[in-house]
């Protein structure tokens, strides 16, 4: 079985996100535990800021967090541009996300495109995206849930 280049990239990026000094909290106890994880007292609220989805990090780390996500996006875009036919990385990317968003059940690619941040304009600007999407859709429909 061939290696999914997109999944390898996502795993690498996820490990970096997991190691980043931030936490998610949805109640006071989780917030206090998260603050201690950052080496802060739960009362040191002026030293942290809310990020996305219930997340928090030190204010001093916001620039590093933004840089990390910008770098991750650039890595994705570079890999897309580097796949001149759409049959390598792009197909892997779409196939992985089509499966994550139950394409074989729904037949709808929009959630996949949204998850990847791919717009119609981007699809037009990078024509191999359409080729890779078509190939991935075909493969997704051929996959058997008992593989």
N, CA and C of each residue as an Amber inpcrd file, in Angstrom:
protein
   441
   0.8480000  -1.1810000   0.0000000   0.0000000   0.0000000   0.0000000
   0.8890000   1.2380000   0.0000000   0.5570000   2.2020000  -0.8260000
   1.3640000   3.4110000  -0.9160000   1.0990000   4.3290000   0.2790000
   2.0580000   5.1650000   0.5500000   1.9690000   6.0920000   1.6670000
   1.1460000   7.3100000   1.2690000   0.2550000   7.7190000   2.1420000
  -0.5440000   8.9100000   1.9060000   0.2730000  10.1190000   2.3600000
   0.7780000  10.8780000   1.3820000   1.6330000  12.0310000   1.6630000
   0.9050000  13.0880000   2.4930000  -0.3600000  13.2780000   2.2030000
  -1.1540000  14.2650000   2.9400000  -1.2850000  13.8550000   4.4010000
  -1.5900000  12.5880000   4.6560000  -1.7440000  12.1300000   6.0360000
  -0.4310000  12.2550000   6.7960000   0.6810000  11.9610000   6.1360000
   1.9890000  12.1380000   6.7750000   2.2010000  13.5930000   7.1850000
   1.8680000  14.5200000   6.2910000   2.0130000  15.9390000   6.5970000
   1.1050000  16.3260000   7.7570000  -0.1470000  15.8850000   7.7080000
  -1.1060000  16.2180000   8.7740000  -0.6460000  15.6520000  10.1190000
  -0.1350000  14.4370000  10.1280000   0.3620000  13.8360000  11.3720000
   1.5170000  14.6520000  11.9470000   2.4380000  15.0610000  11.0850000
   3.5790000  15.8770000  11.5090000   3.0990000  17.2120000  12.0820000
   2.1670000  17.8510000  11.3710000   1.6440000  19.1350000  11.8250000
   0.8540000  18.9810000  13.1200000   0.0710000  17.9140000  13.2320000
  -0.7200000  17.7040000  14.4460000   0.1820000  17.4860000  15.6500000
   1.2860000  16.7800000  15.4570000   2.2330000  16.5760000  16.5630000
   2.7940000  17.9170000  17.0300000   3.0590000  18.8120000  16.0960000
   3.5590000  20.1410000  16.4610000   2.4940000  20.9340000  17.2160000
   1.2500000  20.8630000  16.7640000   0.1490000  21.5460000  17.4600000
  -0.0160000  20.9650000  18.8600000   0.0160000  19.6460000  18.9770000
  -0.1490000  18.9970000  20.2800000   0.9380000  19.4070000  21.2650000
   2.1460000  19.6760000  20.7550000   3.2670000  20.0550000  21.6210000
   3.2600000  21.5450000  21.9710000   2.4410000  22.3280000  21.2860000
   2.4270000  23.7780000  21.5210000   1.8290000  24.0720000  22.8980000
   2.3950000  25.0440000  23.6280000   1.8820000  25.3650000  24.9690000
   0.5420000  26.1090000  24.9200000  -0.5160000  25.3390000  24.8370000
  -1.8740000  25.8860000  24.8580000  -2.7760000  24.8360000  25.4830000
  -3.9900000  25.2460000  25.8060000  -4.9380000  24.2960000  26.3870000
  -6.3460000  24.6850000  25.9800000  -7.2530000  23.7470000  26.1580000
  -8.6650000  23.9670000  25.8740000  -9.4320000  23.7460000  27.1610000
 -10.3610000  24.6390000  27.4310000 -11.1240000  24.5540000  28.6800000
 -12.5710000  24.9460000  28.4310000 -13.4620000  24.1690000  29.0440000
 -14.8920000  24.4220000  28.8890000 -15.5940000  24.5590000  30.2310000
 -14.7950000  24.5710000  31.2930000 -15.3320000  24.8610000  32.6270000
 -14.1780000  25.3770000  33.4940000 -14.4970000  25.8120000  34.6990000
 -13.4850000  26.4200000  35.5780000 -12.3790000  25.4400000  35.9590000
 -12.7480000  24.1910000  36.2000000 -11.7440000  23.1970000  36.5790000
 -10.7470000  22.9740000  35.4410000 -11.2440000  22.8180000  34.2210000
 -10.3600000  22.6270000  33.0710000  -9.4810000  23.8570000  32.8580000
 -10.0530000  25.0480000  33.0840000  -9.2740000  26.2770000  32.9350000
  -8.1310000  26.3010000  33.9540000  -8.4370000  25.9850000  35.2020000
  -7.4100000  25.9830000  36.2560000  -6.3070000  24.9710000  35.9340000
  -6.6940000  23.7790000  35.4690000  -5.7090000  22.7570000  35.1000000
  -4.8510000  23.2280000  33.9290000  -5.4850000  23.8630000  32.9560000
  -4.7500000  24.3710000  31.8000000  -3.7660000  25.4630000  32.1780000
  -4.1870000  26.3400000  33.0540000  -3.2920000  27.4120000  33.5070000
  -2.0720000  26.8090000  34.2050000  -2.2930000  25.8170000  35.0340000
  -1.1660000  25.1560000  35.7130000  -0.2510000  24.4690000  34.6880000
  -0.8410000  23.9110000  33.6490000  -0.0570000  23.2790000  32.5820000
   0.8820000  24.2990000  31.9270000   0.4340000  25.5530000  31.8560000
   1.2640000  26.6230000  31.2930000   2.2160000  27.2150000  32.3330000
   2.1750000  26.6910000  33.5530000   3.0380000  27.2060000  34.6070000
   2.5100000  28.4760000  35.2410000   1.2020000  28.6870000  35.1220000
   0.5700000  29.8940000  35.6500000  -0.4300000  29.5370000  36.7310000
  -0.7400000  30.5160000  37.5280000  -1.8070000  30.3780000  38.5130000
  -3.1310000  30.6450000  37.8040000  -4.2130000  30.0020000  38.2160000
  -5.5150000  30.2700000  37.5890000  -5.9290000  31.7420000  37.6480000
  -5.3420000  32.4990000  38.5520000  -5.6770000  33.9290000  38.6550000
  -4.8450000  34.8040000  37.7140000  -3.8790000  34.2350000  37.0150000
  -3.0160000  34.9970000  36.1020000  -3.6730000  35.2090000  34.7370000
  -4.9410000  35.5620000  34.7460000  -5.7120000  35.6310000  33.5000000
  -5.2090000  36.7030000  32.5360000  -4.5020000  37.6940000  33.0300000
  -3.9890000  38.7430000  32.1350000  -2.8140000  38.2600000  31.2850000
  -2.2870000  37.1060000  31.6180000  -1.1460000  36.5730000  30.8630000
  -1.5670000  35.6310000  29.7330000  -2.8630000  35.3210000  29.6390000
  -3.3400000  34.4220000  28.5880000  -4.3870000  35.1260000  27.7420000
  -4.6150000  34.5690000  26.5810000  -5.6960000  35.0780000  25.7360000
  -6.4590000  33.8980000  25.1540000  -7.6950000  34.1620000  24.8480000
  -8.5550000  33.1670000  24.2360000  -8.1980000  33.0780000  22.7640000
  -8.0620000  31.8620000  22.2720000  -7.7930000  31.6970000  20.8460000
  -9.0710000  31.1680000  20.2030000  -9.0960000  30.0180000  19.6480000
 -10.2630000  29.4960000  18.9460000 -10.8360000  28.2980000  19.6800000
 -12.1090000  28.0880000  19.5670000 -12.7540000  26.8680000  20.0410000
 -12.5300000  26.5150000  21.4970000 -12.4890000  27.4980000  22.3790000
 -12.2680000  27.2210000  23.7910000 -10.8040000  27.0780000  24.1510000
  -9.9290000  27.5050000  23.2510000  -8.4960000  27.3930000  23.4860000
  -7.9120000  28.6380000  24.1200000  -6.8040000  28.4340000  24.8190000
  -6.0830000  29.5270000  25.4730000  -4.5880000  29.2950000  25.3150000
  -3.8480000  30.3890000  25.2140000  -2.3920000  30.3190000  25.2440000
  -1.8730000  31.5910000  25.8960000  -0.5900000  31.5800000  26.2280000
   0.0250000  32.7900000  26.7720000  -0.0080000  33.8770000  25.7030000
  -0.2490000  35.0980000  26.1180000  -0.2150000  36.2210000  25.1780000
   1.1420000  36.2860000  24.4920000   2.1820000  35.9510000  25.2250000
   3.5370000  35.9970000  24.6630000   3.7560000  34.9390000  23.5750000
   2.8700000  33.9570000  23.4660000   3.0120000  32.8920000  22.4640000
   2.0960000  33.0540000  21.2490000   1.2730000  34.0970000  21.2330000
   0.3090000  34.2660000  20.1310000   1.0140000  34.3730000  18.7840000
   2.0850000  35.1500000  18.7090000   2.8050000  35.3020000  17.4380000
   3.3660000  33.9590000  16.9760000   3.8910000  33.1600000  17.9110000
   4.4240000  31.8330000  17.5600000   3.3100000  30.9110000  17.0670000
   2.1430000  31.0040000  17.6890000   1.0020000  30.1890000  17.2720000
   0.5720000  30.5630000  15.8570000   0.4590000  31.8590000  15.6080000
   0.0830000  32.3210000  14.2640000   1.1200000  31.9080000  13.2310000
   2.3960000  32.0070000  13.5840000   3.4680000  31.6180000  12.6680000
   3.3760000  30.1310000  12.3420000   3.0870000  29.3230000  13.3600000
   2.9850000  27.8790000  13.1420000   1.8500000  27.5630000  12.1620000
   0.6760000  28.1660000  12.3710000  -0.4460000  27.8810000  11.4780000
  -0.2100000  28.4400000  10.0790000   0.4580000  29.5790000   9.9790000
   0.8070000  30.1360000   8.6680000   1.7740000  29.2020000   7.9450000
   2.7490000  28.6810000   8.6740000   3.7160000  27.7440000   8.0960000
   3.0330000  26.4580000   7.6490000   2.0960000  25.9670000   8.4530000
   1.3540000  24.7540000   8.0800000   0.5630000  24.9840000   6.7940000
  -0.0860000  26.1360000   6.6800000  -0.8680000  26.4350000   5.4750000
   0.0480000  26.5310000   4.2550000   1.2110000  27.1740000   4.4320000
   2.1580000  27.2990000   3.3190000   2.6660000  25.9270000   2.8890000
   2.9320000  25.0530000   3.8530000   3.3750000  23.6960000   3.5250000
   2.3150000  22.9790000   2.6880000   1.0530000  23.1390000   3.0560000
  -0.0420000  22.5400000   2.2880000  -0.0880000  23.1220000   0.8780000
  -0.0410000  24.4480000   0.7840000  -0.1090000  25.0930000  -0.5320000
   1.0810000  24.7170000  -1.4060000   2.2810000  24.6410000  -0.8190000
   3.4630000  24.2390000  -1.5900000   3.3300000  22.8040000  -2.1020000
   2.7870000  21.9230000  -1.2810000   2.5980000  20.5300000  -1.7040000
   1.5670000  20.4420000  -2.8250000   0.5290000  21.2650000  -2.7490000
  -0.4840000  21.2950000  -3.8080000   0.1460000  21.7560000  -5.1120000
   0.8660000  22.8610000  -5.0720000   1.4990000  23.4000000  -6.2790000
   2.5420000  22.4240000  -6.8250000   3.2050000  21.6940000  -5.9370000
   4.2250000  20.7400000  -6.3610000   3.6760000  19.5090000  -7.0640000
   2.3910000  19.2510000  -6.9010000   1.7590000  18.1040000  -7.5660000
   1.1950000  18.5910000  -8.8960000   1.9610000  18.4380000  -9.9370000
   1.6020000  19.0050000 -11.2480000   0.4360000  18.2940000 -11.9360000
   0.1640000  17.0350000 -11.5610000  -0.8940000  16.2720000 -12.2330000
  -2.1620000  16.1360000 -11.3970000  -2.0400000  16.3250000 -10.0920000
  -3.1840000  16.1080000  -9.2060000  -3.3320000  14.6560000  -8.7850000
  -2.4350000  13.7900000  -9.2600000  -2.5540000  12.3580000  -8.9840000
  -1.7480000  11.8930000  -7.7750000  -0.9720000  12.7810000  -7.1790000
  -0.1500000  12.4210000  -6.0240000  -0.7150000  13.0210000  -4.7470000
  -0.0270000  14.0360000  -4.2600000  -0.4210000  14.6760000  -3.0030000
  -1.8680000  15.1570000  -3.0360000  -2.2740000  15.7910000  -4.1250000
  -3.6340000  16.3530000  -4.2090000  -4.6820000  15.2530000  -4.0920000
  -4.4860000  14.1670000  -4.8080000  -5.4360000  13.0540000  -4.7180000
  -5.4590000  12.4970000  -3.2980000  -4.2750000  12.3060000  -2.6940000
  -4.2060000  11.8330000  -1.3050000  -4.9820000  12.7630000  -0.3790000
  -4.7700000  14.0630000  -0.5440000  -5.4160000  15.0690000   0.2930000
  -6.9310000  14.9770000   0.1720000  -7.4090000  15.0050000  -1.0600000
  -8.8540000  14.9530000  -1.2600000  -9.4410000  13.6280000  -0.7850000
  -8.7760000  12.5310000  -1.0810000  -9.3010000  11.2270000  -0.6740000
  -9.4280000  11.1480000   0.8470000  -8.4020000  11.5930000   1.5550000
  -8.4350000  11.5790000   3.0200000  -9.5990000  12.4200000   3.5410000
  -9.7490000  13.6280000   3.0150000 -10.7960000  14.5230000   3.5140000
 -12.1900000  14.1160000   3.0270000 -12.2890000  13.5510000   1.8370000
 -13.5860000  13.0260000   1.3890000 -14.0530000  11.9280000   2.3340000
 -13.1290000  11.0600000   2.7230000 -13.4790000   9.9920000   3.6630000
 -13.8370000  10.5660000   5.0320000 -13.0970000  11.5820000   5.4760000
 -13.3930000  12.2170000   6.7680000 -14.7740000  12.8610000   6.7860000
 -15.2340000  13.2980000   5.6220000 -16.5090000  14.0130000   5.5390000
 -17.5950000  13.1900000   4.8550000 -17.4200000  11.8650000   4.8740000
 -18.4330000  10.8980000   4.4450000 -18.9540000  11.1180000   3.0260000
 -18.0320000  11.4500000   2.1170000 -18.4150000  11.6800000   0.7280000
 -19.1070000  10.4680000   0.1110000 -18.6340000   9.2640000   0.4050000
 -19.2270000   8.0800000  -0.2280000 -20.6850000   7.9080000   0.1740000
 -21.0770000   8.5270000   1.2780000 -22.4740000   8.4860000   1.7330000
 -23.2650000   9.6810000   1.2090000 -22.6590000  10.8720000   1.2780000
 -23.3950000  12.0960000   0.9220000 -23.2740000  12.4720000  -0.5470000
 -22.1510000  12.1320000  -1.1760000 -21.9160000  12.5490000  -2.5520000
 -21.6510000  14.0360000  -2.6860000 -21.4000000  14.7190000  -1.5730000
 -21.2030000  16.1720000  -1.5600000 -19.7600000  16.4900000  -1.1920000
 -19.0800000  17.2620000  -2.0300000 -17.6800000  17.6060000  -1.7820000
 -17.5120000  18.9060000  -0.9940000 -18.5840000  19.6510000  -0.7680000
 -18.4480000  20.9840000  -0.1820000 -17.7990000  20.9760000   1.1970000
 -18.1660000  20.0390000   2.0640000 -17.5490000  19.9900000   3.3970000
 -16.0490000  19.7300000   3.2990000 -15.6600000  18.9260000   2.3480000
 -14.2400000  18.6490000   2.1300000 -13.5140000  19.9100000   1.6980000
 -14.0830000  20.6200000   0.7340000 -13.4590000  21.8580000   0.2600000
 -13.3800000  22.8820000   1.3830000 -14.4450000  22.9960000   2.1680000
 -14.4600000  23.9370000   3.2930000 -13.3830000  23.5790000   4.3130000
 -13.2580000  22.2960000   4.6330000 -12.2680000  21.8540000   5.6230000
 -10.8490000  22.1720000   5.1660000 -10.6320000  22.1230000   3.8650000
  -9.3100000  22.4050000   3.3120000  -9.1040000  23.8820000   3.0070000
 -10.1540000  24.6850000   3.1210000 -10.0470000  26.1090000   2.7990000
  -9.8700000  26.3480000   1.3120000 -10.4280000  25.4640000   0.4980000
 -10.2860000  25.5730000  -0.9540000 -11.5540000  26.1820000  -1.5390000
 -11.3780000  27.3120000  -2.1950000 -12.4970000  28.0310000  -2.8080000
 -12.5710000  27.7100000  -4.3010000 -13.6710000  28.1130000  -4.9130000
 -13.8250000  27.9340000  -6.3610000 -12.7230000  28.6920000  -7.1060000
 -12.3700000  29.8620000  -6.6100000 -11.3170000  30.6600000  -7.2440000
  -9.9680000  29.9410000  -7.1780000  -9.6970000  29.3030000  -6.0510000
  -8.4420000  28.5590000  -5.9020000  -8.4390000  27.3520000  -6.8380000
  -9.5790000  26.6940000  -6.9640000  -9.6910000  25.5510000  -7.8870000
  -9.3900000  26.0020000  -9.3160000  -9.8840000  27.1780000  -9.6940000
  -9.6280000  27.6960000 -11.0420000  -8.1630000  28.0700000 -11.2220000
  -7.5510000  28.6120000 -10.1760000  -6.1600000  29.0590000 -10.2610000
  -5.1740000  27.8900000 -10.2990000  -5.5700000  26.7680000  -9.7400000
  -4.6950000  25.5840000  -9.6830000  -5.4620000  24.4280000 -10.3240000
  -5.4070000  24.3280000 -11.6580000  -6.2490000  23.3710000 -12.3820000
  -6.0650000  21.9100000 -11.9710000  -4.8850000  21.5360000 -11.4970000
  -4.6790000  20.1430000 -11.1040000  -5.5250000  19.7690000  -9.8910000
  -6.0500000  20.7670000  -9.1670000  -6.9520000  20.4660000  -8.0490000
  -8.2020000  19.7510000  -8.5440000  -8.7600000  20.2240000  -9.6410000
  -9.9700000  19.6110000 -10.1920000  -9.6990000  18.1740000 -10.6320000
  -8.5420000  17.9530000 -11.2550000  -8.1780000  16.5940000 -11.6750000
  -8.0130000  15.6780000 -10.4630000  -7.3400000  16.1770000  -9.4360000
  -7.1350000  15.3860000  -8.2240000  -8.4300000  15.1040000  -7.4960000
  -9.3340000  16.0970000  -7.4750000 -10.6310000  15.9090000  -6.8270000
 -11.4480000  14.8490000  -7.5620000 -11.4630000  14.9130000  -8.8840000
 -12.2180000  13.9280000  -9.6660000 -11.6830000  12.5150000  -9.4180000
 -10.3640000  12.3700000  -9.4010000  -9.7540000  11.0610000  -9.1580000
 -10.0720000  10.5690000  -7.7430000  -9.9820000  11.4580000  -6.7640000
 -10.2640000  11.0780000  -5.3740000 -11.7320000  10.7040000  -5.1940000
 -12.6320000  11.4290000  -5.8520000 -14.0640000  11.0970000  -5.7680000
 -14.3150000   9.6980000  -6.3190000 -13.6770000   9.4070000  -7.4350000
 -13.8240000   8.0760000  -8.0380000 -13.3030000   6.9960000  -7.0850000
 -12.1400000   7.2270000  -6.5060000 -11.5590000   6.2540000  -5.5680000
 -12.4170000   6.1110000  -4.3170000 -12.9450000   7.2160000  -3.8170000
 -13.7650000   7.1750000  -2.5950000 -15.0090000   6.3320000  -2.8160000
 -15.5900000   6.4250000  -3.9880000 -16.7930000   5.6480000  -4.2780000
 -16.4710000   4.1690000  -4.4810000 -15.2240000   3.8580000  -4.8220000
 -14.8200000   2.4630000  -5.0110000 -14.4520000   1.7910000  -3.6990000
 -14.1150000   2.5890000  -2.6700000 -13.7030000   2.0020000  -1.3890000
 -14.8640000   1.2660000  -0.7490000 -14.5420000   0.1210000  -0.2210000
 -15.5420000  -0.7000000   0.4560000 -15.3430000  -0.5260000   1.9550000
 -16.4250000  -0.3900000   2.6950000 -16.3050000  -0.1680000   4.1390000
 -15.7170000  -1.3710000   4.8610000 -15.5790000  -2.5030000   4.1850000
 -15.0090000  -3.6910000   4.8150000 -13.5630000  -3.9330000   4.4070000
 -12.9110000  -2.9420000   3.7880000 -11.4940000  -3.0820000   3.3920000
 -10.6270000  -3.3220000   4.5960000
